[in-house]
Short mmCIF file of C-alpha atoms and ligand atoms in Angstrom, two decimals:
data_model
loop_
_atom_site.label_atom_id
_atom_site.label_comp_id
_atom_site.label_asym_id
_atom_site.label_seq_id
_atom_site.Cartn_x
_atom_site.Cartn_y
_atom_site.Cartn_z
CA MET A 1 7.73 -15.31 21.03
CA THR A 2 10.74 -14.50 18.64
CA HIS A 3 11.12 -10.82 17.69
CA PHE A 4 11.28 -9.06 14.07
CA SER A 5 14.60 -8.90 13.99
CA GLU A 6 15.92 -11.67 15.68
CA ASN A 7 13.77 -13.26 12.61
CA ILE A 8 15.83 -11.47 10.07
CA ILE A 9 18.83 -12.56 10.75
CA LEU A 10 17.57 -16.25 11.42
CA ARG A 11 15.04 -16.12 7.35
CA LYS A 12 17.38 -13.27 5.59
CA ALA A 13 14.10 -12.34 4.00
CA GLN A 14 13.54 -8.64 4.10
CA PHE A 15 10.92 -6.32 3.00
CA PRO A 16 11.56 -4.33 0.71
CA ASN A 17 11.64 -0.41 0.87
CA THR A 18 8.92 1.37 -0.87
CA ARG A 19 7.71 4.61 -1.07
CA TYR A 20 4.14 4.82 -0.20
CA GLN A 21 1.81 7.64 1.82
CA GLY A 22 1.22 6.77 5.17
CA SER A 23 3.64 3.25 5.37
CA LYS A 24 4.49 2.53 8.64
CA LEU A 25 7.43 0.29 7.63
CA LYS A 26 9.50 2.80 9.77
CA LEU A 27 7.56 1.84 12.86
CA VAL A 28 6.62 -1.65 12.71
CA ASN A 29 9.52 -2.65 15.14
CA TRP A 30 7.60 -0.60 17.76
CA ILE A 31 3.74 -1.71 16.51
CA GLY A 32 5.09 -5.59 17.11
CA GLU A 33 6.60 -4.76 20.50
CA ASN A 34 4.00 -3.11 21.82
CA VAL A 35 1.45 -5.68 20.72
CA LYS A 36 3.56 -8.99 22.03
CA PHE A 37 2.27 -9.28 25.38
CA LEU A 38 -1.24 -10.35 23.65
CA ASP A 39 -2.09 -13.91 23.15
CA PHE A 40 -3.27 -13.88 19.10
CA GLU A 41 -2.57 -15.97 16.12
CA ASN A 42 -5.19 -14.97 13.42
CA THR A 43 -4.11 -11.39 12.53
CA GLY A 44 -5.94 -9.14 10.27
CA ASP A 45 -4.36 -6.01 8.78
CA ILE A 46 -7.47 -4.89 6.83
CA PHE A 47 -6.10 -1.67 5.76
CA GLY A 48 -2.90 -3.44 4.51
CA GLY A 49 -1.03 -0.38 1.78
CA THR A 50 2.34 -1.63 1.71
CA ALA A 51 2.05 -4.67 3.59
CA ALA A 52 4.83 -3.91 5.95
CA VAL A 53 2.59 -4.23 9.29
CA SER A 54 1.66 -7.79 7.45
CA TYR A 55 5.17 -8.88 6.57
CA MET A 56 6.25 -7.59 10.24
CA PHE A 57 3.43 -10.68 11.62
CA LYS A 58 4.42 -13.30 9.04
CA MET A 59 7.84 -12.45 10.66
CA LYS A 60 6.78 -13.44 14.02
CA ASP A 61 4.85 -16.76 12.49
CA LYS A 62 0.77 -15.28 12.95
CA SER A 63 -1.17 -16.15 10.94
CA VAL A 64 -2.10 -13.13 8.28
CA VAL A 65 -5.19 -11.94 6.40
CA TYR A 66 -3.91 -9.32 4.31
CA ASN A 67 -6.53 -6.66 2.92
CA ASP A 68 -6.80 -3.38 1.08
CA LEU A 69 -9.60 -1.72 -0.76
CA LEU A 70 -7.25 -0.97 -3.91
CA LYS A 71 -6.65 -3.92 -6.73
CA PHE A 72 -2.98 -3.00 -6.78
CA ASN A 73 -2.33 -2.97 -2.91
CA TYR A 74 -4.39 -6.76 -2.90
CA TYR A 75 -1.39 -7.72 -5.53
CA THR A 76 0.72 -6.82 -3.18
CA GLY A 77 -0.45 -8.63 -0.56
CA ALA A 78 -0.79 -11.97 -2.49
CA ALA A 79 2.95 -11.25 -3.82
CA LEU A 80 4.54 -10.65 -0.47
CA ILE A 81 2.41 -12.37 2.20
CA GLU A 82 0.23 -14.82 0.87
CA ASN A 83 2.97 -15.87 -1.32
CA SER A 84 5.55 -18.36 0.40
CA SER A 85 8.17 -19.59 -2.15
CA GLU A 86 7.31 -18.55 -5.61
CA LEU A 87 10.15 -16.89 -7.18
CA ILE A 88 10.30 -14.47 -10.66
CA ASN A 89 12.80 -16.35 -12.72
CA TYR A 90 15.06 -15.07 -15.55
CA ASP A 91 12.81 -16.55 -18.41
CA ASP A 92 9.86 -14.56 -16.68
CA LEU A 93 11.43 -11.33 -17.25
CA ASN A 94 12.64 -12.38 -20.76
CA ILE A 95 8.99 -12.97 -21.30
CA VAL A 96 7.71 -9.71 -19.30
CA LEU A 97 10.51 -7.00 -20.99
CA SER A 98 10.46 -9.28 -24.51
CA GLU A 99 8.97 -6.14 -27.08
CA GLN A 100 5.97 -6.92 -28.94
CA ASN A 101 3.84 -3.58 -29.02
CA ASP A 102 0.41 -5.56 -30.08
CA GLU A 103 -1.66 -2.28 -31.30
CA ASN A 104 -4.32 -3.49 -28.83
CA TYR A 105 -2.49 -2.34 -25.87
CA SER A 106 -2.10 1.45 -26.70
CA LEU A 107 -3.89 2.78 -23.91
CA VAL A 108 -0.97 4.51 -21.77
CA GLN A 109 0.34 5.89 -24.82
CA ASN A 110 -2.46 7.36 -26.12
CA ILE A 111 -4.57 8.66 -22.93
CA PHE A 112 -1.41 9.48 -20.94
CA LYS A 113 0.58 11.13 -23.43
CA ASP A 114 2.38 13.72 -21.76
CA VAL A 115 0.64 13.41 -18.19
CA TYR A 116 3.03 11.16 -16.27
CA PHE A 117 5.82 9.56 -18.25
CA THR A 118 7.45 9.82 -20.88
CA ASP A 119 6.44 8.42 -24.74
CA ASP A 120 9.03 5.51 -24.58
CA GLU A 121 8.11 4.56 -21.02
CA ASN A 122 4.51 4.35 -22.00
CA ILE A 123 5.04 2.28 -24.87
CA PHE A 124 7.15 0.43 -22.11
CA ILE A 125 4.40 0.18 -19.91
CA ASP A 126 1.39 -0.97 -22.52
CA ASN A 127 4.15 -3.74 -23.72
CA TYR A 128 4.72 -4.83 -20.69
CA ILE A 129 1.04 -5.28 -19.46
CA TYR A 130 0.31 -6.64 -22.62
CA ASN A 131 3.22 -9.85 -22.37
CA LEU A 132 1.77 -9.90 -18.51
CA ASN A 133 -1.96 -10.69 -19.76
CA SER A 134 -1.07 -12.54 -22.39
CA TYR A 135 1.84 -15.09 -21.36
CA PHE A 136 0.76 -14.95 -17.15
CA ASP A 137 -2.07 -16.52 -15.61
CA HIS A 138 -3.75 -13.82 -14.11
CA TYR A 139 -4.73 -15.98 -10.60
CA SER A 140 -0.75 -16.78 -10.26
CA TYR A 141 1.61 -15.33 -8.08
CA LYS A 142 4.22 -14.47 -10.59
CA TYR A 143 1.59 -12.13 -12.30
CA ALA A 144 1.21 -10.20 -8.95
CA MET A 145 4.86 -10.17 -8.45
CA LEU A 146 5.80 -8.73 -11.84
CA LEU A 147 2.64 -6.26 -11.23
CA TRP A 148 4.14 -5.35 -7.96
CA CYS A 149 7.70 -4.61 -9.54
CA LEU A 150 6.00 -2.23 -12.13
CA PHE A 151 4.12 -0.45 -9.67
CA GLN A 152 7.60 -0.07 -7.67
CA ALA A 153 8.73 1.06 -10.88
CA CYS A 154 6.11 3.58 -11.53
CA ILE A 155 6.06 5.18 -8.36
CA ILE A 156 9.29 5.92 -7.86
CA LYS A 157 9.71 7.60 -11.05
CA ARG A 158 7.33 9.80 -10.36
CA PRO A 159 7.79 13.52 -8.56
CA PHE A 160 6.47 13.39 -5.38
CA ASN A 161 5.91 9.72 -5.84
CA LEU A 162 2.01 10.18 -6.66
CA PHE A 163 -0.20 10.40 -9.63
CA HIS A 164 -2.47 13.34 -8.38
CA ARG A 165 -1.04 15.62 -11.30
CA LYS A 166 -0.22 16.22 -14.48
CA ASN A 167 3.56 16.65 -14.24
CA LEU A 168 5.70 15.24 -16.28
CA TYR A 169 7.32 18.55 -17.14
CA MET A 170 8.78 18.25 -13.78
CA ARG A 171 11.18 16.21 -14.92
CA THR A 172 11.56 16.86 -18.53
CA ASN A 173 12.16 20.91 -18.44
CA ASP A 174 15.57 21.74 -17.84
CA VAL A 175 15.02 23.95 -14.09
CA LYS A 176 17.07 24.03 -11.10
CA ARG A 177 15.19 21.91 -8.51
CA SER A 178 15.02 21.87 -4.66
CA PHE A 179 13.13 18.39 -4.64
CA GLY A 180 13.40 15.12 -6.41
CA ASN A 181 15.94 13.15 -7.68
CA LYS A 182 16.05 13.32 -11.60
CA VAL A 183 18.61 10.34 -11.92
CA THR A 184 16.18 8.88 -10.08
CA TRP A 185 12.72 9.37 -12.22
CA ASP A 186 14.70 8.83 -15.21
CA LYS A 187 16.56 5.37 -15.01
CA SER A 188 14.89 3.06 -16.96
CA PHE A 189 11.89 0.87 -16.40
CA ASN A 190 13.65 -2.09 -17.88
CA TRP A 191 16.42 -1.25 -14.98
CA TYR A 192 14.22 -0.74 -12.13
CA ILE A 193 12.17 -3.97 -13.05
CA ARG A 194 15.24 -5.96 -12.62
CA LYS A 195 15.99 -4.50 -9.58
CA PHE A 196 12.48 -4.32 -7.72
CA THR A 197 12.54 -8.05 -9.03
CA GLU A 198 15.38 -8.93 -7.19
CA GLU A 199 14.20 -7.42 -3.77
CA LEU A 200 10.91 -9.03 -3.93
CA ASN A 201 12.41 -12.51 -4.52
CA GLN A 202 14.66 -12.04 -1.48
CA ALA A 203 11.20 -10.79 0.65
CA ILE A 204 9.90 -14.24 -0.09
CA PHE A 205 9.57 -16.59 2.82
CA ASP A 206 7.38 -19.55 3.78
CA ASN A 207 6.44 -19.08 7.76
CA GLY A 208 4.24 -22.39 7.91
CA LYS A 209 0.89 -20.63 7.99
CA GLN A 210 -1.83 -20.14 5.90
CA ASN A 211 -1.61 -16.52 4.57
CA ILE A 212 -4.42 -14.59 2.68
CA SER A 213 -4.46 -11.29 0.85
CA LEU A 214 -7.94 -9.81 -0.09
CA ASN A 215 -9.52 -6.97 -1.90
CA MET A 216 -12.78 -5.73 0.08
CA ASP A 217 -14.06 -2.63 1.77
CA ALA A 218 -12.62 -3.41 5.80
CA MET A 219 -16.13 -2.89 6.76
CA GLU A 220 -17.42 -5.91 4.40
CA LEU A 221 -15.17 -8.69 5.68
CA ASP A 222 -16.68 -11.44 7.79
CA ILE A 223 -13.45 -13.14 9.20
CA ASP A 224 -12.77 -13.06 13.71
CA PHE A 225 -9.52 -11.97 13.83
CA ASP A 226 -7.40 -13.05 17.56
CA LEU A 227 -5.94 -9.28 16.82
CA VAL A 228 -7.10 -6.81 13.96
CA TYR A 229 -4.66 -4.12 13.20
CA ILE A 230 -6.71 -0.52 11.60
CA ASP A 231 -4.25 1.56 9.51
CA THR A 232 -7.05 3.78 7.90
CA PRO A 233 -6.39 7.24 5.53
CA TYR A 234 -5.77 9.81 7.90
CA ILE A 235 -7.18 13.12 8.36
CA SER A 236 -5.36 16.10 9.42
CA ILE A 237 -6.73 18.66 11.55
CA ASN A 238 -7.13 21.58 9.21
CA GLY A 239 -9.43 18.46 7.20
CA SER A 240 -6.82 17.48 4.26
CA ASN A 241 -7.11 13.65 3.98
CA VAL A 242 -5.02 11.09 1.56
CA ASP A 243 -7.55 9.95 -0.86
CA TYR A 244 -6.13 6.72 -2.10
CA LEU A 245 -7.62 5.87 -5.03
CA HIS A 246 -6.52 9.41 -6.62
CA PHE A 247 -3.04 9.48 -5.39
CA TYR A 248 -2.74 5.67 -7.02
CA HIS A 249 -5.35 5.79 -9.82
CA PHE A 250 -3.01 5.12 -12.52
CA LEU A 251 -2.01 1.52 -10.49
CA GLU A 252 -5.32 0.77 -10.30
CA GLY A 253 -5.82 0.97 -13.81
CA LEU A 254 -3.15 -0.83 -14.96
CA CYS A 255 -4.57 -3.47 -12.96
CA GLY A 256 -8.02 -3.41 -14.85
CA TYR A 257 -6.50 -2.25 -18.23
CA GLU A 258 -9.39 -3.64 -20.41
CA GLY A 259 -11.97 -2.12 -18.88
CA TRP A 260 -9.84 1.13 -17.25
CA LYS A 261 -10.92 3.46 -20.30
CA ASP A 262 -14.63 3.48 -19.11
CA LYS A 263 -13.99 4.68 -16.05
CA ILE A 264 -11.58 7.72 -16.01
CA ASP A 265 -12.61 10.97 -15.66
CA PHE A 266 -11.97 12.60 -18.16
CA SER A 267 -12.79 16.30 -17.35
CA LYS A 268 -9.23 16.44 -15.35
CA LYS A 269 -6.08 17.20 -17.24
CA HIS A 270 -4.80 13.83 -15.20
CA LYS A 271 -6.78 11.73 -16.26
CA PRO A 272 -8.10 10.01 -12.90
CA LEU A 273 -10.56 7.27 -12.68
CA LYS A 274 -14.15 8.03 -11.29
CA ASN A 275 -14.02 8.76 -7.81
CA ILE A 276 -15.89 6.42 -5.85
CA PHE A 277 -17.52 7.32 -2.20
CA ASN A 278 -15.10 5.90 0.46
CA PRO A 279 -16.37 7.11 4.28
CA TRP A 280 -12.64 7.72 5.02
CA ASN A 281 -12.27 10.26 2.92
CA TYR A 282 -14.46 12.86 4.79
CA LYS A 283 -14.07 14.52 8.07
CA ASP A 284 -17.37 14.62 8.36
CA LYS A 285 -18.30 10.83 7.88
CA ILE A 286 -14.81 9.63 9.20
CA SER A 287 -16.11 9.35 13.12
CA LYS A 288 -19.02 7.44 12.04
CA ALA A 289 -16.85 4.89 10.32
CA PHE A 290 -14.16 5.01 12.94
CA VAL A 291 -17.42 3.56 15.38
CA ASP A 292 -19.45 1.20 12.91
CA LEU A 293 -15.90 -0.20 12.49
CA LEU A 294 -14.86 -0.61 16.28
CA ASN A 295 -18.06 -2.28 16.73
CA LYS A 296 -17.38 -4.71 14.29
CA TYR A 297 -14.49 -5.75 15.28
CA ARG A 298 -14.95 -5.54 19.34
CA LYS A 299 -14.25 -9.23 19.58
CA SER A 300 -10.77 -9.07 18.73
CA HIS A 301 -8.31 -7.42 20.04
CA ILE A 302 -7.49 -4.17 18.28
CA VAL A 303 -4.31 -1.97 17.35
CA ILE A 304 -4.93 1.20 15.52
CA SER A 305 -2.11 3.37 14.21
CA TYR A 306 -3.17 6.94 14.48
CA ARG A 307 -1.40 10.66 14.36
CA SER A 308 -2.50 12.73 17.40
CA ASP A 309 -3.83 15.60 14.86
CA GLY A 310 -6.30 13.20 13.42
CA ILE A 311 -9.91 13.66 13.09
CA PRO A 312 -11.77 11.97 14.96
CA SER A 313 -10.07 13.14 18.07
CA ILE A 314 -7.63 10.28 19.75
CA GLU A 315 -10.07 11.17 22.96
CA PHE A 316 -12.99 10.38 20.62
CA LEU A 317 -11.23 6.79 19.94
CA VAL A 318 -10.31 6.47 23.21
CA ASP A 319 -13.69 6.68 24.29
CA THR A 320 -15.39 4.45 21.54
CA LEU A 321 -12.64 1.54 22.55
CA LYS A 322 -13.83 1.62 26.23
CA LYS A 323 -17.13 0.96 25.53
CA LEU A 324 -16.00 -1.90 24.00
CA LYS A 325 -12.80 -3.19 25.82
CA LYS A 326 -11.70 -3.44 28.99
CA ASN A 327 -8.53 -2.30 28.90
CA VAL A 328 -7.37 0.71 26.65
CA THR A 329 -3.44 1.93 25.90
CA VAL A 330 -2.04 4.44 24.75
CA PHE A 331 1.59 4.91 22.69
CA SER A 332 3.00 7.71 21.11
CA TYR A 333 5.87 7.01 19.29
CA GLY A 334 9.32 8.16 21.06
CA GLU A 335 7.82 8.68 24.12
CA TYR A 336 7.16 6.82 27.44
CA ARG A 337 4.10 7.29 26.97
CA TYR A 338 1.26 9.78 25.32
CA VAL A 339 0.98 13.41 26.33
CA LEU A 340 -0.66 16.45 24.17
CA SER A 341 2.14 17.22 21.92
CA GLN A 342 3.26 20.81 23.24
CA ASN A 343 4.19 22.10 20.39
CA GLY A 344 1.41 20.56 18.24
CA LYS A 345 3.42 18.72 16.08
CA SER A 346 1.55 15.61 14.67
CA GLN A 347 2.79 12.53 16.45
CA GLU A 348 2.57 8.97 15.62
CA MET A 349 0.61 6.96 18.00
CA LEU A 350 -0.91 3.15 18.79
CA ILE A 351 -4.15 2.75 20.18
CA LEU A 352 -4.69 -0.63 21.97
CA GLY A 353 -8.04 -2.00 23.18
CA TYR A 354 -8.07 -5.86 24.51
CA ASP A 355 -10.17 -7.88 27.38
C1 LIG B 401 -2.52 4.58 6.17
S1 LIG B 401 -2.31 3.48 4.59
C2 LIG B 401 -2.16 2.15 5.42
C3 LIG B 401 -0.54 1.77 5.37
C4 LIG B 401 -0.09 0.50 6.35
N1 LIG B 401 -0.57 0.30 7.05
C5 LIG B 401 1.34 0.27 5.01
O1 LIG B 401 2.40 0.36 6.54
O2 LIG B 401 2.01 0.39 4.09
C6 LIG B 401 -4.50 2.96 4.41
C7 LIG B 401 -4.86 2.19 3.37
O3 LIG B 401 -6.44 2.03 3.31
C8 LIG B 401 -6.58 1.92 2.05
N2 LIG B 401 -8.07 1.78 2.20
C9 LIG B 401 -8.67 2.85 1.93
N3 LIG B 401 -10.22 3.05 2.97
C10 LIG B 401 -10.12 1.46 2.79
C11 LIG B 401 -11.49 0.92 2.85
N4 LIG B 401 -12.58 0.93 2.87
N5 LIG B 401 -11.10 -0.86 3.53
C12 LIG B 401 -9.97 -1.26 3.19
N6 LIG B 401 -8.77 -0.77 2.95
C13 LIG B 401 -9.18 0.80 2.54
C14 LIG B 401 -5.88 2.48 1.07
O4 LIG B 401 -6.12 1.99 0.03
C15 LIG B 401 -4.83 2.30 1.77
O5 LIG B 401 -3.61 1.67 1.13
#
C-alpha cells in the first residue's frame, strides 16, 4: 500500500489550504496511518466538509464517495474528488471575471449591503454568479471549480472566516485589532480568484477509480461502503455546537441564487437562511442520531473522528460500537493510546470499529 506522503511526491498534486470549522486537514496522515491495516476499497466520507479526508483516500487509490448535506460543500467534492482531469484556464477566468452587471443579479448588493462585504465586493459577487450561471454548464466540473474559488475568496475575506454575524465594521472601522488580518481581508476578490484557481488546478489528479460527490443527509445514503468515515458536527460538553448551515449560509445561498431570497430569515440582521432541523445540532438529539447512523453502517469498517469532550461521550460511542463490531479501538492524537485527559483539554480522537 502506498502512503499519502509518498503519493504526493509521485503525483505532485496537493490539497489546497482551506479555512473551515472542523477541517481534519492537519490530521489526515494520522487518520490514514491508523486505518491502513484494514482491507477496504470502496470508501465513504459521509460528512465530507472540505474533502480533506476524501482527498487523502483518493491519494491512496481508493474509490471515494464524498458526501455533505450542504450544497456548497457538494461542489467542493465535485471539484476536488469526482473531477479527475478538468482544469480552469485563462479563457474561463476571463469569462467569469468580465464585468456584465446584469440588473437581475443584484441580490447580494441589495440584501447584504453592509453585512459581510463592501459595496464593490458585493457587486463583484453578483457579477461573478451572473457569469457563472450564464456561461457555464451547471453540471460541469468547471462550474463547481469556479464556485469553489469564489467560496474560498469569500471565506478568507471574512473576520473569523464565518457568516454568523453582521460584522463588516470589523474590517472597515479604523481600530487597533488584536486578531485577524486586515491585509488578508482587503485583498481583492479578483486577486483571490486567480490564487485559488492555481491552488485548485494543482490539486486535480486521476487515481484511476470512479469517485463521486453527493449532496445528501448521511442517514439517507443507500451505498454499501467497505469503510465509512464519520466526522459529524461537534457538540462540546458545555453544549455549544457548530451549526454549519448557520455558519456558512451565505455560500449555500450563492449555490441557489434564484431561490435564495425566499429562504432568508429577514428577522435577523445577518440574513441567514431559515433554519432546517438537523439532529447533529442538538445535544438532546445527537446520541440517537449516532446510534441510528452506526447501525445503518454496521456492515462497514467504521472510522469516527471525535473530540474527547464531545456529546455524547467517547464511552457512549464505544459501547454502541461494541454491540455492532467485534473490535473497537480508540486512538488519541499525539498519544500512544487514549487516556482520559488530566487537564481537561479537548483531544482529537479516532474510533475504529471493525470485524
Ligand atoms: C466536522 S465537519 C466535517 C469536516 C471534514 N471531515 C473536513 O475535514 O473538512 C461536518 C460536516 O458535516 C456536514 N453535515 C452536517 N449535517 C449533515 C448530515 N445530516 N448529513 C451529511 N452531512 C452533514 C456539515 O455540512 C459539515 O461540512
